[in-house]
Short mmCIF file of C-alpha atoms in Angstrom, two decimals:
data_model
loop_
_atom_site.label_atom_id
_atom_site.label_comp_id
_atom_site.label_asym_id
_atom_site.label_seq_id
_atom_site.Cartn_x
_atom_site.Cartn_y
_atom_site.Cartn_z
CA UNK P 16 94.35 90.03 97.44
CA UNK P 17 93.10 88.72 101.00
CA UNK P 18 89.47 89.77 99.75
CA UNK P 19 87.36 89.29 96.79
CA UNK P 20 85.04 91.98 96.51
CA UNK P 21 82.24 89.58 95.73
CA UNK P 22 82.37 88.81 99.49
CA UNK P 23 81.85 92.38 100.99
CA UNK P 24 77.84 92.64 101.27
CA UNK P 25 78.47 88.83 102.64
CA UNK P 26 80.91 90.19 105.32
CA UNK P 27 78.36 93.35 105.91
CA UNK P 28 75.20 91.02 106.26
CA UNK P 29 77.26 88.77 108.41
CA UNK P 30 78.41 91.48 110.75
CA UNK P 31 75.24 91.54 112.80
CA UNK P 32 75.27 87.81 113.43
CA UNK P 33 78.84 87.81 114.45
CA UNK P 34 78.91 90.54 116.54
CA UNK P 35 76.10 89.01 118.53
CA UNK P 36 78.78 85.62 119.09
CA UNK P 37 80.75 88.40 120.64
CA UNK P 38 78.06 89.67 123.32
CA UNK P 39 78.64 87.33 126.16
CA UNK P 40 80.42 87.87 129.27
CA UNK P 41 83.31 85.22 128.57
CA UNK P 42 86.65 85.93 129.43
CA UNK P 43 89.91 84.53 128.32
CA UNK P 44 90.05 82.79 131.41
CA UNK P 45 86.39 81.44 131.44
CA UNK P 46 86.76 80.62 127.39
CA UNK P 47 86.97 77.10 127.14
CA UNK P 48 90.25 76.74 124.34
CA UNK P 49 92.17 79.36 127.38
CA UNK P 50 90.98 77.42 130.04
CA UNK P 51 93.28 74.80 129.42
CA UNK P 52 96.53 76.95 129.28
CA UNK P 53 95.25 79.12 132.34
CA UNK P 54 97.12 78.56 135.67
CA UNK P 55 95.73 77.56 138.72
CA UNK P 56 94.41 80.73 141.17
CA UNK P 57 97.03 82.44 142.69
CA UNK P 58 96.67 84.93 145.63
CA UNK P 59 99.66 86.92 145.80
CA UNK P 60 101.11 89.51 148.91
CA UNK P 61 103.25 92.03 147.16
CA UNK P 62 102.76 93.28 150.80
CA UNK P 63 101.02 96.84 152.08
CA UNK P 64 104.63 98.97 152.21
CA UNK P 65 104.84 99.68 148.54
CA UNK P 66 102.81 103.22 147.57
CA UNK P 67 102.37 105.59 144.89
CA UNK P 68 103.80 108.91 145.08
CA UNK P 69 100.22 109.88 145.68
CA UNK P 70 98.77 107.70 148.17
CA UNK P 71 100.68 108.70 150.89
CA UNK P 72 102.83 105.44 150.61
CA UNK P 73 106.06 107.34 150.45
CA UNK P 74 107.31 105.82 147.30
CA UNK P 75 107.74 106.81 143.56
CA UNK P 76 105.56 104.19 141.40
CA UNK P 77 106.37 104.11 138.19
CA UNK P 78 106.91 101.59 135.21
CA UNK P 79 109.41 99.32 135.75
CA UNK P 80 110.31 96.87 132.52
CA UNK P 81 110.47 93.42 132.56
CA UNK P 82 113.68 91.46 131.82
CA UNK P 83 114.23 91.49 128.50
CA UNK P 84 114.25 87.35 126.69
CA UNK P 85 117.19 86.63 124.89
CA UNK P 86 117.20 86.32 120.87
CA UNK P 87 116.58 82.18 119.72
CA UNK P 88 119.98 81.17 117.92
CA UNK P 89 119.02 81.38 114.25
CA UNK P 90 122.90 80.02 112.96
CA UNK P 91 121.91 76.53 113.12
CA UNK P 92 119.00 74.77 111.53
CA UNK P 93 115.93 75.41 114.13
CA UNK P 94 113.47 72.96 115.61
CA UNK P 95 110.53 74.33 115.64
CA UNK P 96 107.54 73.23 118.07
CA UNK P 97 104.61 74.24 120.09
CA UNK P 98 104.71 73.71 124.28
CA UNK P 99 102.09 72.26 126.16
CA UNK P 100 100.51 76.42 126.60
CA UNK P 101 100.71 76.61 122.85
CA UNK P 102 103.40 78.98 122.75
CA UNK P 103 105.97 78.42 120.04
CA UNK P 104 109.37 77.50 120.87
CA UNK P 105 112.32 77.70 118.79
CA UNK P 106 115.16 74.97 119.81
CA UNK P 107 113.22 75.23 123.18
CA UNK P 108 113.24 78.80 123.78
CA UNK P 109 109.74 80.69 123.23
CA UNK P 110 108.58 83.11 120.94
CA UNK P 111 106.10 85.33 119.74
CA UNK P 112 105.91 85.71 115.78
CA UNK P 113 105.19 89.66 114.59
CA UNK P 114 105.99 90.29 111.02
CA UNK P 115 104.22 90.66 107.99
CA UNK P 116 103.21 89.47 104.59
CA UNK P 117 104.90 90.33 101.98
CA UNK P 118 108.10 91.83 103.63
CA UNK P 119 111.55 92.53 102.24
CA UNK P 120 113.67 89.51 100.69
CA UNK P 121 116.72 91.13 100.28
CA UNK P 122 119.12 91.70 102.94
CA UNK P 123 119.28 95.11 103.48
CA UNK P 124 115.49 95.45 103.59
CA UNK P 125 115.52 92.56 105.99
CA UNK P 126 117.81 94.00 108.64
CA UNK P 127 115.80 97.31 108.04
CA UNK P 128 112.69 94.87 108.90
CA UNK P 129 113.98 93.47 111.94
CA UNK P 130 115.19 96.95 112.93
CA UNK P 131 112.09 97.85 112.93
CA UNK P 132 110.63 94.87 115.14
CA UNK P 133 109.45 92.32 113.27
CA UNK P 134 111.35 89.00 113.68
CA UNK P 135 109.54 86.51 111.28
CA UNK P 136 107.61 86.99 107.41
CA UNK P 137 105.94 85.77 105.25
CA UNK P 138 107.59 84.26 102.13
CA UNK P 139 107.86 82.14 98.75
CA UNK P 140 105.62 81.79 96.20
CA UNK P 141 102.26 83.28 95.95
CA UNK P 142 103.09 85.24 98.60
CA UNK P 143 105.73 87.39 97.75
CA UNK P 144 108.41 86.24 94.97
CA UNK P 145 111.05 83.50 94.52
CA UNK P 146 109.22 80.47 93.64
CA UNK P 147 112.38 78.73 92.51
CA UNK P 148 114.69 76.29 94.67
CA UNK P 149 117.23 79.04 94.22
CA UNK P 150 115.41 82.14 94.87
CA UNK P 151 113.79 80.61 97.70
CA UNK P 152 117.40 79.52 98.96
CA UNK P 153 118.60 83.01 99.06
CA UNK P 154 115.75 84.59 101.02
CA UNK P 155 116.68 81.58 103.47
CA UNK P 156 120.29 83.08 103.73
CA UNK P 157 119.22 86.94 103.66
CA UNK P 158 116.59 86.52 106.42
CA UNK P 159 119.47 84.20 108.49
CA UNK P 160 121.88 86.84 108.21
CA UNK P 161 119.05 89.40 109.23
CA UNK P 162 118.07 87.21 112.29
CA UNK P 163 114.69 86.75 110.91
CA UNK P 164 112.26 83.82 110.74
CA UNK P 165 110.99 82.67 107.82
CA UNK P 166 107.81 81.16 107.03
CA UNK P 167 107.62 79.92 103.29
CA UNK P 168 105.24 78.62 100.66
CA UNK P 169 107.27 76.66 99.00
CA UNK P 170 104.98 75.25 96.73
CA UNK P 171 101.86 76.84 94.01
CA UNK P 172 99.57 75.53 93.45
CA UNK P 173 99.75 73.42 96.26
CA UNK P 174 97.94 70.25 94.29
CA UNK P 175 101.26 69.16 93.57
CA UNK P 176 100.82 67.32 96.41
CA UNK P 177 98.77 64.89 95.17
CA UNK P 178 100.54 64.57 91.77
CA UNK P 179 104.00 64.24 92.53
CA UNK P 180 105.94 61.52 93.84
CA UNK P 181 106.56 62.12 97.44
CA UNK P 182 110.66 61.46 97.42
CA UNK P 183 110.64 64.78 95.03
CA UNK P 184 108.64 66.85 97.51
CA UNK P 185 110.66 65.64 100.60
CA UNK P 186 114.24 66.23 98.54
CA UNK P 187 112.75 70.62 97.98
CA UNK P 188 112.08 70.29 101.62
CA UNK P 189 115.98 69.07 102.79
CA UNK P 190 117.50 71.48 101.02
CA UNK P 191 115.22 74.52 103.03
CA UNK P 192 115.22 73.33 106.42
CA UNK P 193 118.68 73.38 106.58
CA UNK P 194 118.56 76.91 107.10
CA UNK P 195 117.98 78.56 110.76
CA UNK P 196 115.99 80.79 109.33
CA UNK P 197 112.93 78.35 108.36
CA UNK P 198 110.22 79.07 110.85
CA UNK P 199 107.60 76.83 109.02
CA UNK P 200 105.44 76.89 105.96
CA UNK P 201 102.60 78.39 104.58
CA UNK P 202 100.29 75.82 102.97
CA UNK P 203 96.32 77.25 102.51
CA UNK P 204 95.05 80.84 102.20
CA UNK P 205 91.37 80.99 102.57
CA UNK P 206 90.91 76.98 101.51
CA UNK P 207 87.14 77.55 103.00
CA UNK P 208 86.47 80.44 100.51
CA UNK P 209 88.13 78.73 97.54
CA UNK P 210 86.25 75.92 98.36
CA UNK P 211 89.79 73.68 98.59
CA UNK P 212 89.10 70.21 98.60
CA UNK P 213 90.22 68.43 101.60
CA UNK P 214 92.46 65.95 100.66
CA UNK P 215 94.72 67.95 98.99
CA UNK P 216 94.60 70.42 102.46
CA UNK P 217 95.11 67.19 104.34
CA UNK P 218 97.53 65.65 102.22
CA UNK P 219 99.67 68.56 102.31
CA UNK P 220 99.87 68.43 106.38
CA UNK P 221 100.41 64.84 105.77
CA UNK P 222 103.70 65.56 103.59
CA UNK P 223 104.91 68.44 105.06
CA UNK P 224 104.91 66.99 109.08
CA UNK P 225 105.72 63.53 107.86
CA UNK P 226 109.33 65.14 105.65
CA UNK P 227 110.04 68.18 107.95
CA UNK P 228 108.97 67.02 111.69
CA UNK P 229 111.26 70.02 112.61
CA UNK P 230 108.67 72.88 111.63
CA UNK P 231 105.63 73.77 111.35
CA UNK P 232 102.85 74.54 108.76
CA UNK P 233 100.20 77.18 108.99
CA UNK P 234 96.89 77.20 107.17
CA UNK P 235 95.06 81.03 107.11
CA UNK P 236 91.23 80.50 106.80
CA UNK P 237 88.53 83.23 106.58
CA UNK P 238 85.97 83.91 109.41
CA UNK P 239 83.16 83.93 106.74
CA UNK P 240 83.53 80.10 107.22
CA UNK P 241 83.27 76.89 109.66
CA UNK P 242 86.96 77.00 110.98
CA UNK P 243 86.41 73.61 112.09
CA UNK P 244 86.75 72.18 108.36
CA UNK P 245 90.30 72.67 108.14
CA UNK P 246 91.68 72.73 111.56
CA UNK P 247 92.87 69.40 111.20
CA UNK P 248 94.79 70.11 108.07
CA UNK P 249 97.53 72.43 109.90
CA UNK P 250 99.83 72.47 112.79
CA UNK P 251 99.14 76.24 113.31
CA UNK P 252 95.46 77.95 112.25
CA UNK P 253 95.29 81.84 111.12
CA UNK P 254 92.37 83.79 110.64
CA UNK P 255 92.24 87.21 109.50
CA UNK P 256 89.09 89.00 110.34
CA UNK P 257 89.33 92.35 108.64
CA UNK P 258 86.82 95.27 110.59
CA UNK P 259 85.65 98.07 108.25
CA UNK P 260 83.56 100.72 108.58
CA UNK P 261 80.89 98.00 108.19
CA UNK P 262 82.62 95.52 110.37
CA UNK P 263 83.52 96.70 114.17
CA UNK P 264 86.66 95.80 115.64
CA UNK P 265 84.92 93.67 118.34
CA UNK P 266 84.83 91.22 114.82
CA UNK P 267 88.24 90.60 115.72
CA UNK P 268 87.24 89.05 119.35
CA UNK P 269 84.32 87.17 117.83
CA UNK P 270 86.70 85.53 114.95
CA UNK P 271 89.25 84.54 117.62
CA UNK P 272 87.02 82.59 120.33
CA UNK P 273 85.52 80.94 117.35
CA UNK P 274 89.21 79.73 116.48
CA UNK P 275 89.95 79.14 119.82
CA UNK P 276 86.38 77.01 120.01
CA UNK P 277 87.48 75.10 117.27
CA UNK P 278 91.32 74.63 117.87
CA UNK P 279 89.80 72.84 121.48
CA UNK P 280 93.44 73.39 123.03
CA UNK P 281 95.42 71.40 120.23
CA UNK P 282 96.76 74.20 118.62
CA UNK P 283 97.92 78.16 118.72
CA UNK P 284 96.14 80.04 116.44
CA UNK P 285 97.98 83.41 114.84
CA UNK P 286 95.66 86.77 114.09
CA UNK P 287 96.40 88.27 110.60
CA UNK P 288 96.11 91.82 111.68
CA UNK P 289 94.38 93.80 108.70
CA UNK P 290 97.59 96.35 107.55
CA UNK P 291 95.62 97.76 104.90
CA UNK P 292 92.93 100.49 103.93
CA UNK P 293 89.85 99.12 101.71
CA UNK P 294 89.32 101.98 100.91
CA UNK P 295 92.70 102.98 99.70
CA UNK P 296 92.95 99.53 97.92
CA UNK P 297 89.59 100.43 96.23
CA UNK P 298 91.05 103.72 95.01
CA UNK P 299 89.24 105.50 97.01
CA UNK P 300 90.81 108.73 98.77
CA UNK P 301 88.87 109.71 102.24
CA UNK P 302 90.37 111.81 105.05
CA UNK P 303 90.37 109.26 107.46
CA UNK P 304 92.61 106.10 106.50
CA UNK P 305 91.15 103.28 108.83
CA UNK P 306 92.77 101.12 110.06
CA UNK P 307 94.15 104.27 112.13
CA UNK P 308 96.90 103.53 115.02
CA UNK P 309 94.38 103.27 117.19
CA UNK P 310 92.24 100.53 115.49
CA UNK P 311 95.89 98.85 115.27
CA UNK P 312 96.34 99.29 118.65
CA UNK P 313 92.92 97.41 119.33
CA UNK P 314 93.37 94.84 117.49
CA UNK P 315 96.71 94.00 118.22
CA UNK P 316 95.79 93.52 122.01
CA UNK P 317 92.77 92.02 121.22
CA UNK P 318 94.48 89.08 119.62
CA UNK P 319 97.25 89.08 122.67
CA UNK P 320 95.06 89.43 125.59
CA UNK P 321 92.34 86.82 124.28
CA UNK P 322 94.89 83.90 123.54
CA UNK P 323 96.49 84.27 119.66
CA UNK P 324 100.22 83.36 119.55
CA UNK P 325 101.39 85.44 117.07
CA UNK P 326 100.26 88.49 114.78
CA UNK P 327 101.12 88.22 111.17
CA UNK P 328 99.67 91.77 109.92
CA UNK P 329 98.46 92.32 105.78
CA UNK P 330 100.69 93.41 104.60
CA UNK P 331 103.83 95.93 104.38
CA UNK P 332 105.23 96.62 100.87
CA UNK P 333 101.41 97.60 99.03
CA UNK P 334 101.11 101.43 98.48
CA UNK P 335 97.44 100.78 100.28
CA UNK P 336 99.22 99.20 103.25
CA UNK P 337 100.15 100.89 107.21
CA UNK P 338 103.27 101.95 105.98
CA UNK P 339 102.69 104.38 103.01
CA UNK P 340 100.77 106.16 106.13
CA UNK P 341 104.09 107.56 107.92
CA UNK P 342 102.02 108.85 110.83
CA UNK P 343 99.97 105.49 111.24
CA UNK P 344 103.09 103.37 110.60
CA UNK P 345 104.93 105.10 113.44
CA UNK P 346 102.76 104.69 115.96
CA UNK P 347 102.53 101.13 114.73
CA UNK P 348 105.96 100.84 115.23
CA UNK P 349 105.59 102.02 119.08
CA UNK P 350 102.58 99.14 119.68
CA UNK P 351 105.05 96.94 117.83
CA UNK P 352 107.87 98.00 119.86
CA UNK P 353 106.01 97.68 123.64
CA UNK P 354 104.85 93.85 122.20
CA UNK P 355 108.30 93.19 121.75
CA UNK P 356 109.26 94.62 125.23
CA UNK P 357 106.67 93.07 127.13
CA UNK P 358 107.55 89.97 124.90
CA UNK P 359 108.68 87.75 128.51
CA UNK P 360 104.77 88.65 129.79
CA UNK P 361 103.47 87.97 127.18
CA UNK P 362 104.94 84.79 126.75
CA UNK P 363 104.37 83.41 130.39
CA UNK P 364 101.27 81.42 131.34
CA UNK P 365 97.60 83.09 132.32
CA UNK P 366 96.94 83.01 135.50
CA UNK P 367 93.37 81.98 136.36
CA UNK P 368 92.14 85.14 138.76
CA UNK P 369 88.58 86.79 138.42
CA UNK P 370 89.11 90.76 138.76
CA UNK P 371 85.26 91.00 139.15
CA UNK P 372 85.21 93.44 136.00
CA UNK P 373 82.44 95.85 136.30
CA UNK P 374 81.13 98.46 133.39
CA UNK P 375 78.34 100.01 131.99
CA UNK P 376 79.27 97.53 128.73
CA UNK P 377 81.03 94.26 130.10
CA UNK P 378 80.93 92.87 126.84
CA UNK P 379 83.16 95.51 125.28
CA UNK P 380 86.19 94.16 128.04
CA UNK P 381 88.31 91.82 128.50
CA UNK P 382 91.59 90.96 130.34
CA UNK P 383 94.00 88.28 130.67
CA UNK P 384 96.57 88.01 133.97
CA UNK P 385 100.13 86.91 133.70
CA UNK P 386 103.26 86.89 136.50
CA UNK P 387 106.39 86.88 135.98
CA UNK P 388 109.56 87.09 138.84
CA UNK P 389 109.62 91.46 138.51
CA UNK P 390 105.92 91.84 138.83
CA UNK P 391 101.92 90.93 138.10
CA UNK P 392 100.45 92.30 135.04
CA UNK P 393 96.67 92.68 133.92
CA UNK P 394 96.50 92.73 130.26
CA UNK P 395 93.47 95.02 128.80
CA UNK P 396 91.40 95.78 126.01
CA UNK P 397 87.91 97.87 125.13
CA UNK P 398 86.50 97.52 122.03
CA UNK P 399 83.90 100.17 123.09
CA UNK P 400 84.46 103.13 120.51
CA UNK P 401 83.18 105.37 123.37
CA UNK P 402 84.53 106.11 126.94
CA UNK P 403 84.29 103.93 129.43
CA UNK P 404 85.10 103.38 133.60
CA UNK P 405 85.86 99.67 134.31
CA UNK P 406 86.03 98.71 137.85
CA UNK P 407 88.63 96.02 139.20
CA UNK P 408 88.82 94.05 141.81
CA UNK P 409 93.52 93.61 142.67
CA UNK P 410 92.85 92.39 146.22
CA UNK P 411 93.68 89.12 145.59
CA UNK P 412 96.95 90.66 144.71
CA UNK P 413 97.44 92.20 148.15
CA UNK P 414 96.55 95.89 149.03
CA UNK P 415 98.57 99.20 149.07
CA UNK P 416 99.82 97.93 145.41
CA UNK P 417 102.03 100.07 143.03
CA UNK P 418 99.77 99.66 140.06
CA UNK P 419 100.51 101.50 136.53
CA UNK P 420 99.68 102.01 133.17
CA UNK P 421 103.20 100.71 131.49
CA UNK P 422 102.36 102.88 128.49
CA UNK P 423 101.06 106.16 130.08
CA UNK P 424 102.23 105.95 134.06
CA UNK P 425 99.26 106.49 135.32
CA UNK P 426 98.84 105.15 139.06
CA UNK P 427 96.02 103.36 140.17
CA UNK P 428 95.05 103.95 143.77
CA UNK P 429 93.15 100.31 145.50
CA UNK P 430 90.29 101.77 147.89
CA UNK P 431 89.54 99.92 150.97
CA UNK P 432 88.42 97.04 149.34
CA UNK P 433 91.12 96.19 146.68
CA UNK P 434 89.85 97.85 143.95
CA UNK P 435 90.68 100.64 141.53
CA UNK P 436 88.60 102.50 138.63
CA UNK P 437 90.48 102.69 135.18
CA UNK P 438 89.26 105.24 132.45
CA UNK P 439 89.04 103.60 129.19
CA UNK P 440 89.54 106.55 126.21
CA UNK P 441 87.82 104.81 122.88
CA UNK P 442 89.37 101.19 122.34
CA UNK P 443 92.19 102.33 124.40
CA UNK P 444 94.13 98.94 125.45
CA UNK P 445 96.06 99.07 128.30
CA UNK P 446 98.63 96.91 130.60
CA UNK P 447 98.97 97.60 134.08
CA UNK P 448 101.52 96.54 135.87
CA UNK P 449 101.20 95.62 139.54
CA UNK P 450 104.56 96.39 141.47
CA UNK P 451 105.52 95.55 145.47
#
């Protein structure tokens, strides 16, 4: 389990500290880890003739999707890197990792998985099953024949790496990473609360990017400690802050600049989205399962709009999980589904352009631009639990702008200075998209 319960009155203690990290007015453009992947200010003309079908401009606006990307060729054995925005690239084309711990290892299951959205999990011992060469081999193959992306801990306990001779542990690597399917490996979970002594965290990065310069290794540590201990023991960094009833979702936000802080540009960091009910995993039967599909909503757009490259949610097969909820897990599905859509805006670069933000709780927002060829897009998040009007200033955009909730289609009408007021429903996320 992610948690031991000895650490709950820690977490609920430490929520008051690290919700005050998150009370500053930083945005992912002004945050010093984003800063480095933002663009430079651009002022774009999408030019005054385009209008809404209810400003008078004469002209339907409505959503318009963007091209969709391609699927990365997963026949051949993959090269795996990071570019210079930290997005991950697969034999050069980009990608954003969804999928989940603990998901299907069969193939049937796995097509059903990627069906469903999700185009990379979580595998190999300790984490799911197969912790044989063979087993291990065969998840390889189902997830290749799926077309999805495997991330695998391939050894447990991972001290083997400072017992064994180094030829053995680089001959179990060649015969993985032959497969397309290998996305990278899973080395540490929670080394900071297990107290994991680092040299066998940093002799593990040592083997694995020293035998397998092809992937990738990823190291998931626990907010309720100094991320900067292991950072350097990892080629990817996870965290998986986990809101509760006594832990907001703005804990999310806080956990992720911290990361950010401490990855200083050298690295993506991934969010492992909490897919699970405490209370439900404590036995405990309320009304309300939380994390409802709104908290999931949150949080998934949290992670995106502040700067995480990938979302590896916990986890999918546990009877206390998202998906025994079939209500929750299809509305999941739908966030899961509009990630995957909006997966070319996603990937492209931030643009560096101040939208003057203004609400009653600035705190609670936060945005991050992107451009691609079709059209601008403004990428939004509240973690205010109540209602809330944010102002923006778009006139660096141009004026007389099609702008519009993707999700909803609601149009957003520019007054004579640029900007527009959006209504915020409680830790509603939104993307607007900003058409000529």
């Amino acid at each position: 389990m992610k948690r031991r319960l000895l650490f709950l009155l820690i977490a609920a203690l430490g929520a008051g500290l690290i919700s005050c990290a998150a009370s500053n007015d930083e945005t992912v453009a002004d945050h010093p880890a984003a800063a480095s992947q933002a663009g430079d200010p651009v002022a774009l003309d999408h030019g005054a003739s385009a209008g809404a079908d209810n400003n008078g401009g004469g002209k339907v606006c409505e959503p318009v999707a963007p091209p969709a990307l391609p699927e990365p060729d997963i026949a051949d054995p993959s090269v795996v890197t990071v570019d210079e925005d930290l997005f991950f690239q697969v034999d050069g084309q980009r990608l954003f990792p969804i999928g989940f711990y603990w998901a299907p290892e069969d193939l049937a299951g796995l097509q059903a998985y990627k069906e469903e959205g999700f185009n990379v999990a979580l595998a190999g011992d300790g984490c799911c099953e197969g912790d044989e060469l063979q087993a291990q081999l065969d998840i390889l193959d189902n997830a290749q024949q799926a077309g999805v992306f495997i991330i695998l801990r391939v050894w447990r306990p991972m001290d083997q790496v400072l017992t064994r001779p180094e030829e053995e542990l680089a001959a179990e690597l060649a015969a993985r990473d032959v497969y397309g399917s290998l996305f990278g490996w899973y080395t540490f979970d929670e080394p900071g609360m297990d107290g994991t002594d680092k040299t066998e965290t940093a002799r593990a990065h040592e083997v694995l990017t020293t035998n397998d310069p092809d992937h990738l290794d990823l190291l998931v540590d626990t907010p309720f400690n100094d991320f900067s201990m292991y950072m350097d023991d990892c080629s990817v960094f996870g965290i998986d802050p986990y809101p509760s009833d006594w832990m907001p979702l703005s804990y999310v936000k806080a956990s992720l600049l911290e990361a950010l802080d401490a990855a200083n540009g050298e690295k993506p960091v991934i969010g492992v989205l909490q897919g699970f009910s405490w209370d439900a995993y404590n036995g405990i039967d309320y009304d309300e399962y939380r994390p409802n599909e709104r908290e999931l909503r949150n949080m998934a757009w949290q992670y995106i709009v502040l700067g995480a490259r990938g979302l590896l949610p916990w986890n999918y097969s546990a009877d206390y999980a998202i998906r025994a909820q079939p209500e929750i897990w299809a509305d999941f599905l739908e966030t899961v589904g509009e990630i995957n859509e909006l997966a070319g805006v996603i990937l492209t670069k931030d643009v560096t352009l101040d939208l003057a933000p203004e609400a009653d709780f600035p705190t609670m927002f936060d945005y991050a631009v992107k451009q691609e060829d079709t059209a601008s897009w403004i990428l939004t998040v509240s973690t205010n639990e109540r209602p809330m009007k944010v102002g923006l200033d778009l006139s660096a955009l141009g004026t007389g702008l099609c702008i519009v909730d993707y999700t909803t289609g609601e149009v957003f009408v520019q007054d004579e200075n640029g900007r527009i007021e959006v209504n915020y429903d409680s830790l509603q996320a939104r993307v607007l998209e900003v058409l000529e």
